[in-house]
Short mmCIF file of C-alpha atoms in Angstrom, two decimals:
data_model
loop_
_atom_site.label_atom_id
_atom_site.label_comp_id
_atom_site.label_asym_id
_atom_site.label_seq_id
_atom_site.Cartn_x
_atom_site.Cartn_y
_atom_site.Cartn_z
CA MET A 1 -50.47 97.23 -56.56
CA GLY A 2 -51.36 100.69 -55.55
CA ASP A 3 -49.36 103.84 -55.59
CA PRO A 4 -46.41 103.90 -53.46
CA THR A 5 -46.96 107.34 -52.40
CA LYS A 6 -49.86 106.81 -50.19
CA HIS A 7 -50.68 104.86 -47.95
CA ASN A 8 -52.57 101.80 -47.75
CA PRO A 9 -54.22 99.55 -45.61
CA GLU A 10 -51.23 97.39 -44.86
CA ASP A 11 -49.44 100.00 -44.25
CA LEU A 12 -52.15 101.55 -42.17
CA PHE A 13 -52.64 98.06 -40.16
CA LEU A 14 -48.57 97.93 -39.33
CA SER A 15 -48.53 101.60 -38.48
CA ALA A 16 -51.24 100.81 -35.91
CA ILE A 17 -48.74 97.50 -33.69
CA SER A 18 -45.58 99.93 -34.30
CA SER A 19 -47.49 102.82 -32.68
CA CYS A 20 -49.34 100.75 -29.24
CA HIS A 21 -46.14 99.17 -29.20
CA MET A 22 -44.04 102.10 -28.94
CA LEU A 23 -46.72 103.47 -26.38
CA TRP A 24 -46.52 101.13 -24.05
CA TYR A 25 -42.76 100.69 -24.70
CA LEU A 26 -42.16 104.76 -23.37
CA HIS A 27 -44.55 104.06 -20.36
CA PHE A 28 -42.76 101.29 -19.40
CA CYS A 29 -39.22 103.21 -19.19
CA ALA A 30 -40.61 105.83 -18.07
CA THR A 31 -42.04 104.84 -14.89
CA SER A 32 -39.03 102.28 -14.28
CA GLY A 33 -36.45 106.00 -14.67
CA ILE A 34 -34.72 104.70 -18.69
CA HIS A 35 -34.21 107.97 -20.16
CA VAL A 36 -35.62 107.63 -24.08
CA VAL A 37 -33.87 109.67 -26.17
CA ARG A 38 -34.43 108.64 -29.27
CA TYR A 39 -37.21 105.87 -30.39
CA GLU A 40 -37.48 104.54 -34.19
CA ASP A 41 -39.38 101.54 -35.78
CA GLN A 42 -39.28 99.71 -38.92
CA PRO A 43 -41.70 97.54 -38.83
CA ILE A 44 -41.69 94.42 -41.61
CA GLY A 45 -45.37 92.36 -42.05
CA ILE A 46 -44.63 89.67 -44.54
CA ILE A 47 -48.19 89.20 -46.65
CA THR A 48 -48.69 85.21 -48.00
CA GLU A 49 -51.44 85.23 -50.80
CA GLU A 50 -53.95 82.48 -52.01
CA GLN A 51 -54.26 81.78 -55.65
CA SER A 52 -57.84 82.65 -55.12
CA GLY A 53 -56.28 86.03 -54.69
CA ALA A 54 -56.69 86.81 -50.20
CA GLY A 55 -54.46 86.77 -48.54
CA GLN A 56 -52.68 86.99 -44.39
CA PHE A 57 -49.98 88.85 -42.65
CA THR A 58 -47.50 85.73 -41.96
CA LYS A 59 -45.13 87.10 -39.91
CA ILE A 60 -45.13 90.99 -38.39
CA THR A 61 -41.48 92.33 -37.38
CA LEU A 62 -40.32 95.05 -35.70
CA TYR A 63 -36.82 96.53 -35.65
CA LEU A 64 -36.66 98.70 -33.38
CA THR A 65 -33.96 101.11 -32.40
CA MET A 66 -33.67 103.68 -29.55
CA ARG A 67 -31.41 105.82 -27.43
CA ILE A 68 -30.81 105.77 -23.64
CA ARG A 69 -28.64 107.74 -21.31
CA ARG A 70 -27.41 104.76 -18.95
CA ALA A 71 -25.68 102.18 -19.58
CA LYS A 72 -26.75 100.14 -17.18
CA GLN A 73 -30.43 100.21 -18.38
CA VAL A 74 -29.50 98.60 -21.37
CA ASN A 75 -30.72 95.43 -20.46
CA LEU A 76 -33.94 96.17 -18.91
CA ALA A 77 -34.55 98.59 -22.09
CA LYS A 78 -34.55 95.42 -24.18
CA GLU A 79 -36.59 93.88 -21.94
CA TRP A 80 -39.62 96.35 -22.00
CA HIS A 81 -40.48 95.34 -25.63
CA THR A 82 -41.83 91.88 -24.70
CA LYS A 83 -43.68 93.63 -21.98
CA ALA A 84 -45.47 96.17 -23.78
CA ASN A 85 -46.08 93.01 -26.78
CA GLU A 86 -48.07 91.56 -23.88
CA PHE A 87 -50.03 94.55 -22.96
CA CYS A 88 -50.76 96.35 -26.11
CA PHE A 89 -54.08 95.00 -27.44
CA ILE A 90 -53.39 95.35 -30.73
CA ALA A 91 -50.82 92.73 -31.09
CA LYS A 92 -53.12 90.49 -28.36
CA SER A 93 -55.54 91.03 -30.84
CA LEU A 94 -53.49 88.39 -33.81
CA HIS A 95 -53.54 85.36 -34.78
CA ILE A 96 -49.62 85.59 -34.94
CA PRO A 97 -47.25 86.26 -33.05
CA ILE A 98 -45.13 89.89 -32.71
CA HIS A 99 -41.66 89.45 -33.51
CA HIS A 100 -39.05 92.23 -32.04
CA GLN A 101 -35.40 93.31 -33.53
CA PRO A 102 -34.01 95.91 -30.93
CA ILE A 103 -31.33 97.21 -31.09
CA VAL A 104 -30.16 100.16 -27.50
CA MET A 105 -27.26 102.62 -27.62
CA VAL A 106 -26.92 104.63 -24.62
CA MET A 107 -26.18 108.47 -25.91
CA GLU A 108 -23.02 109.41 -24.76
#
């Protein structure tokens, strides 16, 4: 119900989760020799509101799209999302799981 042109705490919360995941993901890709050319995320959070007006996030999904250089690394590139989630201290601090919907494309 706020100004849609301004960030709100919910947007910033999702951005923090997304950024933490991205940094760990890119780290794991770099150390395993995966060259990520492009990385995008559209995080979506579902908030359940109670009659009192209080609420909480009940589901968070990171919709990830990345481009890499080598086709033979696509499966490993997808697997690193699970490891990034295990290392992201923000995701580990939550009581709800973070879901991932990765799309990995090869840069030709």
